[in-house]
Short mmCIF file of C-alpha atoms in Angstrom, two decimals:
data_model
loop_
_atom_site.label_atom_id
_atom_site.label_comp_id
_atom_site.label_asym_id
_atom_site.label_seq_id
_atom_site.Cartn_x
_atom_site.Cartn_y
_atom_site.Cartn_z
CA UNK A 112 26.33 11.61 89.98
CA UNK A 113 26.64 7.68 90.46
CA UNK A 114 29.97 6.54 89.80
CA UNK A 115 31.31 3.89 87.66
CA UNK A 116 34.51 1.60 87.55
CA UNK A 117 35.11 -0.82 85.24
CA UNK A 118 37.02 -4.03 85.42
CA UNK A 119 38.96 -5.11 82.96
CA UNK A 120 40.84 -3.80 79.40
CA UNK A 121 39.94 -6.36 76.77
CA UNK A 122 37.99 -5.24 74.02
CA UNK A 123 34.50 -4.72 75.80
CA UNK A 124 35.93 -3.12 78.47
CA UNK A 125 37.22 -0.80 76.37
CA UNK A 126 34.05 0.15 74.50
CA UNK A 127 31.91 0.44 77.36
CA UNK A 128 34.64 2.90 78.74
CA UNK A 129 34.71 4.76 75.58
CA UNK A 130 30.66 4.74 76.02
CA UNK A 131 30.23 6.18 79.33
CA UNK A 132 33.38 9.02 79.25
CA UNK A 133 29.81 10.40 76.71
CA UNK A 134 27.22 9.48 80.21
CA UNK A 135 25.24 12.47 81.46
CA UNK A 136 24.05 10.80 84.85
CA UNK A 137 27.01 8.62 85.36
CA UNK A 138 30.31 9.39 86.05
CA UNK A 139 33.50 7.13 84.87
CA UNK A 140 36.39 7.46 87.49
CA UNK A 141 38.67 5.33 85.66
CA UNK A 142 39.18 1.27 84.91
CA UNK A 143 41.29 -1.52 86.73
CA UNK A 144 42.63 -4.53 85.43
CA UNK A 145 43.68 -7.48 86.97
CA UNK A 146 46.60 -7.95 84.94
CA UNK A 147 47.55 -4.35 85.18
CA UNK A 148 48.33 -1.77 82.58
CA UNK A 149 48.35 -4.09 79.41
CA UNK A 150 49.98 -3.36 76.13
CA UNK A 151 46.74 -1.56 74.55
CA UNK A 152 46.28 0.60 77.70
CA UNK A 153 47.84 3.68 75.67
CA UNK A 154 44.26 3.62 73.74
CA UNK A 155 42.00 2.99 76.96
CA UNK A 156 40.16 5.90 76.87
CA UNK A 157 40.43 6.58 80.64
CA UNK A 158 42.67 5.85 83.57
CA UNK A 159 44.09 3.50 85.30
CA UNK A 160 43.55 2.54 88.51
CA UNK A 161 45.13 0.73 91.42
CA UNK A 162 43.48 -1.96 93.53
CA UNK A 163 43.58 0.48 96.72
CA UNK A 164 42.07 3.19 94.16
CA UNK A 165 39.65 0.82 93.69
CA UNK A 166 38.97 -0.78 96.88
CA UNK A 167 38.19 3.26 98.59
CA UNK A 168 35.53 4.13 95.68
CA UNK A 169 32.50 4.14 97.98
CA UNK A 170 28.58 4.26 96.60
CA UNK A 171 30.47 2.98 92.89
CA UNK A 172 28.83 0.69 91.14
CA UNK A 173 31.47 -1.89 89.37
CA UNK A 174 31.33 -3.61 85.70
CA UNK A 175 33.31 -6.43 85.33
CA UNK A 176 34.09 -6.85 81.44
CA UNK A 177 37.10 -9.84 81.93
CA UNK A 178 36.58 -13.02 80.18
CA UNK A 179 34.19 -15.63 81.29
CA UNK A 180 37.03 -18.20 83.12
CA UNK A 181 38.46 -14.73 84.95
CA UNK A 182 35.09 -12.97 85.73
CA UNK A 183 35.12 -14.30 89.98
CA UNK A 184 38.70 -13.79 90.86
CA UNK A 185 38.55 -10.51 88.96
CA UNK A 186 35.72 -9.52 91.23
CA UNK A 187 36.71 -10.94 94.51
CA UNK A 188 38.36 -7.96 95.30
CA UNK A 189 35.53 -6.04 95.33
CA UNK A 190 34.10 -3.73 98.19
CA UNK A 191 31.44 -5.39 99.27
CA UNK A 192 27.57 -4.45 99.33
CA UNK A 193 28.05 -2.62 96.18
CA UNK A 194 26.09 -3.67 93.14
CA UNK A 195 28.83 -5.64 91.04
CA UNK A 196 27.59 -6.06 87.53
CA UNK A 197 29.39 -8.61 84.63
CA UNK A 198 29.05 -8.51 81.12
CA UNK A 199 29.21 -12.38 80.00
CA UNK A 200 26.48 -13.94 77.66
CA UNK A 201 27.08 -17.42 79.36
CA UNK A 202 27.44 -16.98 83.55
CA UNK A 203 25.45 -16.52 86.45
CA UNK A 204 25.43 -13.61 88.48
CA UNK A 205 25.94 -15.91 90.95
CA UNK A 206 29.57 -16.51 89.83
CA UNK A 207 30.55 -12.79 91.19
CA UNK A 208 31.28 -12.93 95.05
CA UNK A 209 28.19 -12.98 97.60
CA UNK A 210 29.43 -10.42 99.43
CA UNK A 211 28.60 -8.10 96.50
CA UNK A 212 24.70 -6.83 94.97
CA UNK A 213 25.16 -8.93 92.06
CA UNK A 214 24.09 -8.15 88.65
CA UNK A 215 24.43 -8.81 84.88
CA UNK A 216 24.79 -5.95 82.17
CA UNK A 217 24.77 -8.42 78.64
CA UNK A 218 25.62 -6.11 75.11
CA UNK A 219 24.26 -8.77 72.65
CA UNK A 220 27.36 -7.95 70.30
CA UNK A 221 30.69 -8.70 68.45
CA UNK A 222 33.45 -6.26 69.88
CA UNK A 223 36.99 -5.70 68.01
CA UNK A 224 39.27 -2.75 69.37
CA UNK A 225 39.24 -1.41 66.05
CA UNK A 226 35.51 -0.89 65.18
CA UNK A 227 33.37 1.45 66.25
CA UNK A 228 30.02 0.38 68.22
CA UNK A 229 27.13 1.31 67.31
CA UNK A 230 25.75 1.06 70.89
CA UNK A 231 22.43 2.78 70.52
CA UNK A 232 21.15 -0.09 68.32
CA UNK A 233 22.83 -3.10 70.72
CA UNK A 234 20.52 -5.02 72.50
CA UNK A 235 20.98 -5.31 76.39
CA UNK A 236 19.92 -8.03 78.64
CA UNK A 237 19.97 -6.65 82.34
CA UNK A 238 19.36 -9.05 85.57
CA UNK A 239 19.97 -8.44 89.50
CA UNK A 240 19.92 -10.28 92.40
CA UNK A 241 17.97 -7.79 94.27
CA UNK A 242 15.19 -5.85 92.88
CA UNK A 243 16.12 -3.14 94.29
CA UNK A 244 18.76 -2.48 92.14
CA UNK A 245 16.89 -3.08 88.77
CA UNK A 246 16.54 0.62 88.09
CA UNK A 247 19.71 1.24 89.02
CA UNK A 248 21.02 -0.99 86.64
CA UNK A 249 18.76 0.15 84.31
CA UNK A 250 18.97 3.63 84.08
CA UNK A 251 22.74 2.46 83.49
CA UNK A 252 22.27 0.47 80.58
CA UNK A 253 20.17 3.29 78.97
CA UNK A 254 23.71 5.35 78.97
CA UNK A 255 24.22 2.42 76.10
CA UNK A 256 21.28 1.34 74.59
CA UNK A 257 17.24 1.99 74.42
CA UNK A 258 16.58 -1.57 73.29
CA UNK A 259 16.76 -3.30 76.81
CA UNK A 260 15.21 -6.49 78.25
CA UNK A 261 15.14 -7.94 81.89
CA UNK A 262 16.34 -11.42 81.62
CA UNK A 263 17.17 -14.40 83.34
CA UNK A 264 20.28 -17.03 82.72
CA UNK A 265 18.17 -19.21 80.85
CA UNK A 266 17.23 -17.19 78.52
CA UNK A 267 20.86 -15.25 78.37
CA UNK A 268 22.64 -18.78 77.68
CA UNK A 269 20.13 -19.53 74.81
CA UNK A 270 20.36 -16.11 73.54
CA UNK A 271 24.16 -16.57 73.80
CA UNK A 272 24.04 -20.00 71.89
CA UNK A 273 22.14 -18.10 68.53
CA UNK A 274 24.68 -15.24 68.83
CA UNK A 275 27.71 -17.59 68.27
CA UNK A 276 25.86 -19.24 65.46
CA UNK A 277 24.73 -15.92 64.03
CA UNK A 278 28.22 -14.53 64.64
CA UNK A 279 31.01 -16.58 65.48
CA UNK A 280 30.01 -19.31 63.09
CA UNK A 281 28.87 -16.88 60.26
CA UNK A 282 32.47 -15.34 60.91
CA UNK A 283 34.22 -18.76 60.84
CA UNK A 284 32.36 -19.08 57.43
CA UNK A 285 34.17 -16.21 55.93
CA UNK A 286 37.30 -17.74 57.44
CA UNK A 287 37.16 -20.86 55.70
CA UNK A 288 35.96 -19.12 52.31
CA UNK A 289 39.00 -16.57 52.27
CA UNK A 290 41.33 -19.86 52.81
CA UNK A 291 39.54 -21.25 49.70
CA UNK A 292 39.89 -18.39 47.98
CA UNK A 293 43.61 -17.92 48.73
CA UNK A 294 44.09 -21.50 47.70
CA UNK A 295 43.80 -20.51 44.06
CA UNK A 296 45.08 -17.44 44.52
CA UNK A 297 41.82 -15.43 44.20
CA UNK A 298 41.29 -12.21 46.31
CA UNK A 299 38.91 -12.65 48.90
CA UNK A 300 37.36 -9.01 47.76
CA UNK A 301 35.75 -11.24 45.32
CA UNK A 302 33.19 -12.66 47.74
CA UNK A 303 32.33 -9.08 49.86
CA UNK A 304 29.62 -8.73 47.43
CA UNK A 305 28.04 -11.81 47.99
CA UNK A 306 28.76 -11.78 51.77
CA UNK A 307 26.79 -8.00 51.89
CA UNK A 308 23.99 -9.51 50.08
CA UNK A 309 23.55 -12.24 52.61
CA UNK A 310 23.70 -10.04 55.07
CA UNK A 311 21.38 -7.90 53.80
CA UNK A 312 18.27 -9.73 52.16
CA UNK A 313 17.41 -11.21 55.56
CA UNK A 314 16.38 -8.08 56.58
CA UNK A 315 13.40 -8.28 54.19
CA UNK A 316 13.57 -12.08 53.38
CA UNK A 317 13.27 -15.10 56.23
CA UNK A 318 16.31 -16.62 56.36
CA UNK A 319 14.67 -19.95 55.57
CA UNK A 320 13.14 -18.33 52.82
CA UNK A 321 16.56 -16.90 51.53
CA UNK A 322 17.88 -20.05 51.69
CA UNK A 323 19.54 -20.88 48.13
CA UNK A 324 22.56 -22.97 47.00
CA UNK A 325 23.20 -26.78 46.20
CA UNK A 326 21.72 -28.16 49.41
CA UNK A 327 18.25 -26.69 49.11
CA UNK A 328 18.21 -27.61 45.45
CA UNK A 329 19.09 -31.27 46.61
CA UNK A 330 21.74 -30.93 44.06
CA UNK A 331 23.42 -33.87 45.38
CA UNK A 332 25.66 -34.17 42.34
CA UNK A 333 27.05 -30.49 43.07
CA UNK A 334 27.03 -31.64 46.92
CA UNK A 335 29.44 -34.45 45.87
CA UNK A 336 31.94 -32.94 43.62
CA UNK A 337 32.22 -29.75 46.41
CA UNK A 338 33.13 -32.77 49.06
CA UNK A 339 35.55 -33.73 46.38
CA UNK A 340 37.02 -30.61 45.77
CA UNK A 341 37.30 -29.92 49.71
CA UNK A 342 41.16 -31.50 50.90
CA UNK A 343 40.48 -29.81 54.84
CA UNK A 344 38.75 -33.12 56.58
CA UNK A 345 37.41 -30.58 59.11
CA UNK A 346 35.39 -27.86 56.50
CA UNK A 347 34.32 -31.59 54.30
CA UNK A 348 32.20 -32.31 57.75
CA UNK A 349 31.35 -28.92 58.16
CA UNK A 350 30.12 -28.78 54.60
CA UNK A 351 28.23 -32.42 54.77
CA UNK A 352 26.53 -31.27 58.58
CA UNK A 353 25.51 -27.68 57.11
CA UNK A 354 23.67 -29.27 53.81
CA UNK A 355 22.23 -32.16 55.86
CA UNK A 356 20.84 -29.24 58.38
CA UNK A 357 19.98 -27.12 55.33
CA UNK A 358 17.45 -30.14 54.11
CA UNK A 359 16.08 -31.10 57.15
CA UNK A 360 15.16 -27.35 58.59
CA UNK A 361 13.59 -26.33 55.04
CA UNK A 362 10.54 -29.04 56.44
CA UNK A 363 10.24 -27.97 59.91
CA UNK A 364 9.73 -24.50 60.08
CA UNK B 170 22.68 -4.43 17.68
CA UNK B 171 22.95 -8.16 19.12
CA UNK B 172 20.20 -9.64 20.06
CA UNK B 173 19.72 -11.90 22.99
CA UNK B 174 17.22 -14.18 24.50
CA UNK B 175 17.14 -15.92 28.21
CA UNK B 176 16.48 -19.24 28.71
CA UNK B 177 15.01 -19.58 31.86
CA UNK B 178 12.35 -18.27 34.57
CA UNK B 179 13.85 -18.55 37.76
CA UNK B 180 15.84 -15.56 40.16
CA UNK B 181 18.76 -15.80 38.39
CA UNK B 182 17.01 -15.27 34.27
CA UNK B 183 14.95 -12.62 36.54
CA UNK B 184 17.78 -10.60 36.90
CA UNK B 185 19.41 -10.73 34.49
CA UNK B 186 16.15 -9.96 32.20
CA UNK B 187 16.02 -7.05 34.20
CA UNK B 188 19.72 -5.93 33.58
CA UNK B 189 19.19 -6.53 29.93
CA UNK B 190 16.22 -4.21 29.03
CA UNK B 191 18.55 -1.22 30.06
CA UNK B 192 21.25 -2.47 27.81
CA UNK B 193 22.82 -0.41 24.85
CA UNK B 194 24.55 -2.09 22.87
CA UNK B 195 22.61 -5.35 23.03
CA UNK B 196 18.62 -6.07 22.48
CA UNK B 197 16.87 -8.80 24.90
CA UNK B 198 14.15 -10.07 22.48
CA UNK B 199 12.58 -11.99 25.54
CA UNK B 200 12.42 -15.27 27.18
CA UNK B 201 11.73 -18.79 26.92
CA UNK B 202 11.12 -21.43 29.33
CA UNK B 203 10.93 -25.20 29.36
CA UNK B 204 8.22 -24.90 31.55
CA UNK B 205 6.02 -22.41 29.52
CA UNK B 206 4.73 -19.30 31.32
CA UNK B 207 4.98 -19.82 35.18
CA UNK B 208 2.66 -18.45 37.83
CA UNK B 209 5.37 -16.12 38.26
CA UNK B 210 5.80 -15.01 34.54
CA UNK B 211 3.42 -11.63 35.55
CA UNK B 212 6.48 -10.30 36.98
CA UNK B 213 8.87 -11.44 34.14
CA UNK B 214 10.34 -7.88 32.79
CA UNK B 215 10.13 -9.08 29.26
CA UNK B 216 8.02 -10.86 26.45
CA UNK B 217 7.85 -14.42 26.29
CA UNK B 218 8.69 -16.47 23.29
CA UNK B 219 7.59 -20.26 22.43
CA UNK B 220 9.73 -22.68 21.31
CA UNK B 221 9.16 -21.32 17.36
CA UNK B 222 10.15 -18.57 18.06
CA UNK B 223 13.56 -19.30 19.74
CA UNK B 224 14.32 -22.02 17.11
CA UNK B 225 13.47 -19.03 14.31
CA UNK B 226 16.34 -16.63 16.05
CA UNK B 227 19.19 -16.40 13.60
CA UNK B 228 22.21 -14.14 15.26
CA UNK B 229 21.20 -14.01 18.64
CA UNK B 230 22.78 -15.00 22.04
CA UNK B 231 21.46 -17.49 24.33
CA UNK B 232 22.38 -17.24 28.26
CA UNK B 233 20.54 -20.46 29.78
CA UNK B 234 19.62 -19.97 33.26
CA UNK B 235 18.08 -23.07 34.85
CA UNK B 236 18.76 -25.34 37.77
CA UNK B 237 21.86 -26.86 37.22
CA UNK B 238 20.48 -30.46 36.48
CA UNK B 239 18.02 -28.80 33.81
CA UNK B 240 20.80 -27.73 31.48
CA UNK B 241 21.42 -29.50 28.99
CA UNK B 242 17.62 -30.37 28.61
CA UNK B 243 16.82 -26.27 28.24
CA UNK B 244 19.92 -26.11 25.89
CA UNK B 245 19.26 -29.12 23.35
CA UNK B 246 16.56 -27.46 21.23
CA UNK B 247 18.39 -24.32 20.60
CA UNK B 248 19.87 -23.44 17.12
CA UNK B 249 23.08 -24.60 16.42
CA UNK B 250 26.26 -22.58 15.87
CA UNK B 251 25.32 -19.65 17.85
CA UNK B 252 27.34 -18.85 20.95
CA UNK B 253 25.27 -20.47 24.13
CA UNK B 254 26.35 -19.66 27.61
CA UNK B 255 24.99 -21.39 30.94
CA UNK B 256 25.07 -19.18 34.41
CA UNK B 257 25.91 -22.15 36.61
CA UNK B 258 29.43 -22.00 39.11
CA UNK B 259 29.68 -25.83 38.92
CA UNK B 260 28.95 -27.01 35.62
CA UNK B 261 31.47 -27.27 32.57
CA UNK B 262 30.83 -25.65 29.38
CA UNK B 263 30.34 -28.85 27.99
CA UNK B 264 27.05 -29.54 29.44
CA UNK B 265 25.70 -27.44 26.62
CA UNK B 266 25.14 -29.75 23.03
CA UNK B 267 28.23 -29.25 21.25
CA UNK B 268 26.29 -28.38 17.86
CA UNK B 269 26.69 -24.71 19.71
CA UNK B 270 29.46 -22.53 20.29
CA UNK B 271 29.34 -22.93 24.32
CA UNK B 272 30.46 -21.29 27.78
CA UNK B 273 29.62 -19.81 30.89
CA UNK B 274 28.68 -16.55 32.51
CA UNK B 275 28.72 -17.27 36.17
CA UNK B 276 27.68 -14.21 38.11
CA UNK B 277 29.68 -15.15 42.12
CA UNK B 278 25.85 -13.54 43.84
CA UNK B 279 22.97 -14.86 45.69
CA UNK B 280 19.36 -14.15 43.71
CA UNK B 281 16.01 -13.71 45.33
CA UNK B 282 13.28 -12.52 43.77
CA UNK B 283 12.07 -9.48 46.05
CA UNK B 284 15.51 -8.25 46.25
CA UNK B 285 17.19 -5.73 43.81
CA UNK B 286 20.95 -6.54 42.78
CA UNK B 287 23.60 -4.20 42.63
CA UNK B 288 24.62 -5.57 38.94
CA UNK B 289 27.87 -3.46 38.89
CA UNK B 290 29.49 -4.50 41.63
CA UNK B 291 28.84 -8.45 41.06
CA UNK B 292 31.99 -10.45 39.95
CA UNK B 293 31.22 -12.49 36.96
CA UNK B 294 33.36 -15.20 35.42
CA UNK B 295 33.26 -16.05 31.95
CA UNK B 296 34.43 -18.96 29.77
CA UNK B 297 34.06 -19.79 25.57
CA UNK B 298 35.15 -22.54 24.19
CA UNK B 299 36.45 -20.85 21.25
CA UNK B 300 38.38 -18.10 21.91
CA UNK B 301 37.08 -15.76 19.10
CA UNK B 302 33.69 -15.61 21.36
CA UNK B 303 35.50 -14.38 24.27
CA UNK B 304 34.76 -10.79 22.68
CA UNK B 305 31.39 -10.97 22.30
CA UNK B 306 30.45 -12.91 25.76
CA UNK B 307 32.71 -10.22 27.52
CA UNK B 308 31.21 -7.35 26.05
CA UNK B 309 27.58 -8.92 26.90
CA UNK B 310 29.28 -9.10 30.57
CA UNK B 311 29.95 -5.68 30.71
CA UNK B 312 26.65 -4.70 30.21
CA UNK B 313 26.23 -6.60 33.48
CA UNK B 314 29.46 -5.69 35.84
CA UNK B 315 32.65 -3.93 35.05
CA UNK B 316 34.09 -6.37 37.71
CA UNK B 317 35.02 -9.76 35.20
CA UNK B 318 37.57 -12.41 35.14
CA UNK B 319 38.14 -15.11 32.66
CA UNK B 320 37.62 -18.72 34.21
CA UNK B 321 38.19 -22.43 34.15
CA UNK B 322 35.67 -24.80 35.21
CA UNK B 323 38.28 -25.75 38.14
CA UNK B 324 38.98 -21.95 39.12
CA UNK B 325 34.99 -21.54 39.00
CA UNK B 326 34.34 -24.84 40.96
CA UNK B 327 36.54 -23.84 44.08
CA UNK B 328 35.29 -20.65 43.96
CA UNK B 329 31.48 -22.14 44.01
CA UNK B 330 32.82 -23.98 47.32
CA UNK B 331 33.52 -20.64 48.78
CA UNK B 332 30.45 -19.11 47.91
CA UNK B 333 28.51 -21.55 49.44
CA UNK B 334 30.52 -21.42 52.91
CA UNK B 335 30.20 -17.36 52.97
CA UNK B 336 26.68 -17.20 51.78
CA UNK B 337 24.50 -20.44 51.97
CA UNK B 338 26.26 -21.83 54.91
CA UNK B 339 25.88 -18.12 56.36
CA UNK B 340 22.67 -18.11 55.96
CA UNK B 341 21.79 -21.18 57.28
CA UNK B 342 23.29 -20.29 60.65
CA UNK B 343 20.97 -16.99 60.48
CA UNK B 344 17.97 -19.85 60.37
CA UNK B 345 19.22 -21.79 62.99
CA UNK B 346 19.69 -18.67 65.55
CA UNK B 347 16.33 -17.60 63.87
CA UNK B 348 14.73 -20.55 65.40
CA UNK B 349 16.81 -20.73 68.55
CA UNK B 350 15.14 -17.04 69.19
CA UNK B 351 11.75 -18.64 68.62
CA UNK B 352 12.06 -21.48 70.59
CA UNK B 353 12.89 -18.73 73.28
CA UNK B 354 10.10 -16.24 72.27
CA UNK B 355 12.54 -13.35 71.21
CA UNK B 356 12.20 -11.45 67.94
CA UNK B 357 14.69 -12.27 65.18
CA UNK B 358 15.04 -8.59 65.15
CA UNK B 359 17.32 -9.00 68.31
CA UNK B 360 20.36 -10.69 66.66
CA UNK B 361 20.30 -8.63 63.35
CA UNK B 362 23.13 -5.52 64.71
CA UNK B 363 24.99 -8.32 65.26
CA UNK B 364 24.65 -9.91 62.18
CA UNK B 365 25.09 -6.83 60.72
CA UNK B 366 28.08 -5.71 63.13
CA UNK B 367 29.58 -9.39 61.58
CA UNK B 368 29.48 -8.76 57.73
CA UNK B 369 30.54 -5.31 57.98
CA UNK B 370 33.75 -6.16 60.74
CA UNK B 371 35.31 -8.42 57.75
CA UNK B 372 35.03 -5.25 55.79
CA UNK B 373 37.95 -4.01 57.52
CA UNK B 374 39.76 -7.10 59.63
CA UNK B 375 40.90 -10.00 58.32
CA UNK B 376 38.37 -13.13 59.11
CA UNK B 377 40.82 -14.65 61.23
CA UNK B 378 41.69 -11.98 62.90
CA UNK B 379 37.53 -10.83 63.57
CA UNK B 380 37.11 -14.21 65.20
CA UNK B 381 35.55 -13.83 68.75
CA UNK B 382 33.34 -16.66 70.84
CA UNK B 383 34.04 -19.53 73.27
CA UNK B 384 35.94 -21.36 70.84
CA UNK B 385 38.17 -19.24 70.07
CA UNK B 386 38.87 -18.52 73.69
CA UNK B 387 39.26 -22.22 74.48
CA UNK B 388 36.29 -21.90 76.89
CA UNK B 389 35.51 -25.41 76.92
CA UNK B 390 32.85 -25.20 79.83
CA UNK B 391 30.93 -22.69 77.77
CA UNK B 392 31.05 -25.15 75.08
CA UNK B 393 30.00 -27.86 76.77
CA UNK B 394 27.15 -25.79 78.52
CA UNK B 395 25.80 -24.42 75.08
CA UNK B 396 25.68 -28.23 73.84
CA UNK B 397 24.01 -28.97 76.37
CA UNK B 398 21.52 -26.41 75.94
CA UNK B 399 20.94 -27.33 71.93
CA UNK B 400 17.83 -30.28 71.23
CA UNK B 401 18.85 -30.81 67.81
CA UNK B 402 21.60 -33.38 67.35
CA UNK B 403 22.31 -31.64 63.95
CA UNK B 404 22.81 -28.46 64.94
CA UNK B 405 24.91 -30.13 68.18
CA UNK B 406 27.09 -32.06 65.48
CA UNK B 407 27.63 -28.12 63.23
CA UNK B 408 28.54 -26.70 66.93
CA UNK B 409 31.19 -28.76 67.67
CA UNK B 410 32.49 -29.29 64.11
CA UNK B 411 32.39 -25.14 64.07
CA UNK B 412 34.57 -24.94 67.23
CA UNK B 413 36.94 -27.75 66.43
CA UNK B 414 37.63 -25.69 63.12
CA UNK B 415 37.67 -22.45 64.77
CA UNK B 416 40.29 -23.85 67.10
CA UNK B 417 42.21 -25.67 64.37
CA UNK B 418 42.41 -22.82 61.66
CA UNK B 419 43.91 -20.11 64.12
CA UNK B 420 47.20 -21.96 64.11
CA UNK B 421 47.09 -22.40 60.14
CA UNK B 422 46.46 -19.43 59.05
#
């Protein structure tokens, strides 16, 4: 059975870990971390080990899972000429050391320690340096997910770009609207209703055709008092950006 | 039993035409437009009436649901003295001509045709301007949502701001990922577990604490590499806006 190590113990980490203790052809020995056994490591769902564990693994294959600004010196490490794979929507492969086969194994999706994934439904991006190991790293990512794509880091970064609109912005939203909703003492419960239907209708509707509210009714007299109302000079631009982009996309798609 | 009648032809007299033909204890005599019959009256769940007809309604309820801007117009031939709600989050009761006894029924959901509404679990906010209607407009609510709070135009004007961050402003960043897929060739279909994986996190975590992305990381070179990577100096302007406020609201909240 091909074994697996994985680097790191932040919250993708820990979900692919949880993922592949369930593999049939691969075999987890255990994770590392370059910070060492963190506060959370009580939940990891398999063991710890050192860098000399680590650095005597032969025929392993590694994934890095470390944030984006920690992803080379978490990897330089490494035994070399073993395929070294990272999980980041927005590097290279070429970040990892050259020493290494280098790879990329991207889960297009939101990770929080507390929620479970629903990993047969994520959609993974796979690249490698050498072609060779393409099945390798493919028969991998089907431990995770059907829904697979070879890709390159073109397409990865622009793929990477919609997913923080489509979730990091979206989630920033629901930020901003709970604050509003605290600010006259409103639960934000109220608005889960109308967040779910959003949510849900473009999955029949497109979302330009779903499109409803002030700024697609060129309600500008709505649009004005809501500026009013807003006293955060940040979420007034926000709001004035979003309704200008709201007018201007409804005539070019 | 109390009769009603809808002003109105659009998603939001849709609806609630629906709701109403399952009511008990009131009877929805049918519907009236300023427009007349619309190419999409075939689908309207009940009769239409002409303007004779509505002016010839003694005891009956009127729930005017029009653009916002078309209110008082769609109001100003109706009998007076009989109570005459609008559905609008951002209007004041006294739009309506105050030869009625006015106020507001503002359901907090997003309406599209093609899509059915859970009813019962939609918040709705309602408003008389003479406290002996409260009764009546609240009962007429129930038959709509158990889920109902008494307003004020301010309360229901901050809480319009909110629903248009966590719905229209949500949705708007669906279409712009939409058409950052496109411009890639990839399906839509891609990014919708993660949308999904988005709306149902906040279920159980706190926005703020859900938040994940490059801005919340302070990864400024991912930042700067995904403006880079955008054409459109709108949706440029929304990214860094987003990520300034992303950064900014972790420390407030």
């Amino acid at each position: 059975m091909q074994k697996i190590i994985i680097i790191g113990s932040g919250n993708v980490a820990f979900h692919l870990a949880k993922q592949f203790l369930n593999a049939t052809d691969f075999d987890l020995i255990g994770y590392h971390s370059p910070h060492g056994i963190n506060k959370s490591s009580d939940f990891y769902p398999t063991c710890y080990l050192s860098s000399q564990d680590v650095f005597n693994e032969t025929d392993c294959v590694f994934i890095v899972a470390v944030n984006d600004d920690q992803v080379a010196l978490a990897a330089k490490d490494l035994p070399a000429s073993k395929l070294v794979v990272h999980t980041s929507g927005s590097l290279p492969w070429q970040v990892l050391p050259d020493s290494m086969r280098r790879g990329v194994l991207y889960p297009l999706q939101t990770f929080s320690k507390n929620r479970v994934v629903q990993f047969d439904q994520v959609p993974l991006f796979v690249e490698t340096e050498f072609s060779e190991d393409l099945p390798l790293l493919k028969s991998l990512a089907k431990e995770l997910s059907p829904i697979q794509y070879e890709s390159t880091f073109e397409l990865r970064q622009h793929l990477h770009v919609a997913a923080v609109f489509s979730c990091n912005f979206v989630n920033h939203c629901y930020a901003i609207a709970q604050k509003l909703c605290k600010e006259q003492s409103l639960p934000f419960d109220i608005l889960r209703p109308l967040i779910e239907e959003t949510a849900e209708k473009i999955k029949t509707l497109d979302p330009v055709q779903a499109q409803t509210g002030p700024a697609i009714r060129h309600d500008q007299k709505t649009i004005d008092r809501h500026l009013s109302l807003i006293d955060n000079p940040q979420w007034q631009l926000i709001y004035q950006e979003m309704s200008d982009s709201i007018q201007s996309l409804k005539f070019k798609v």
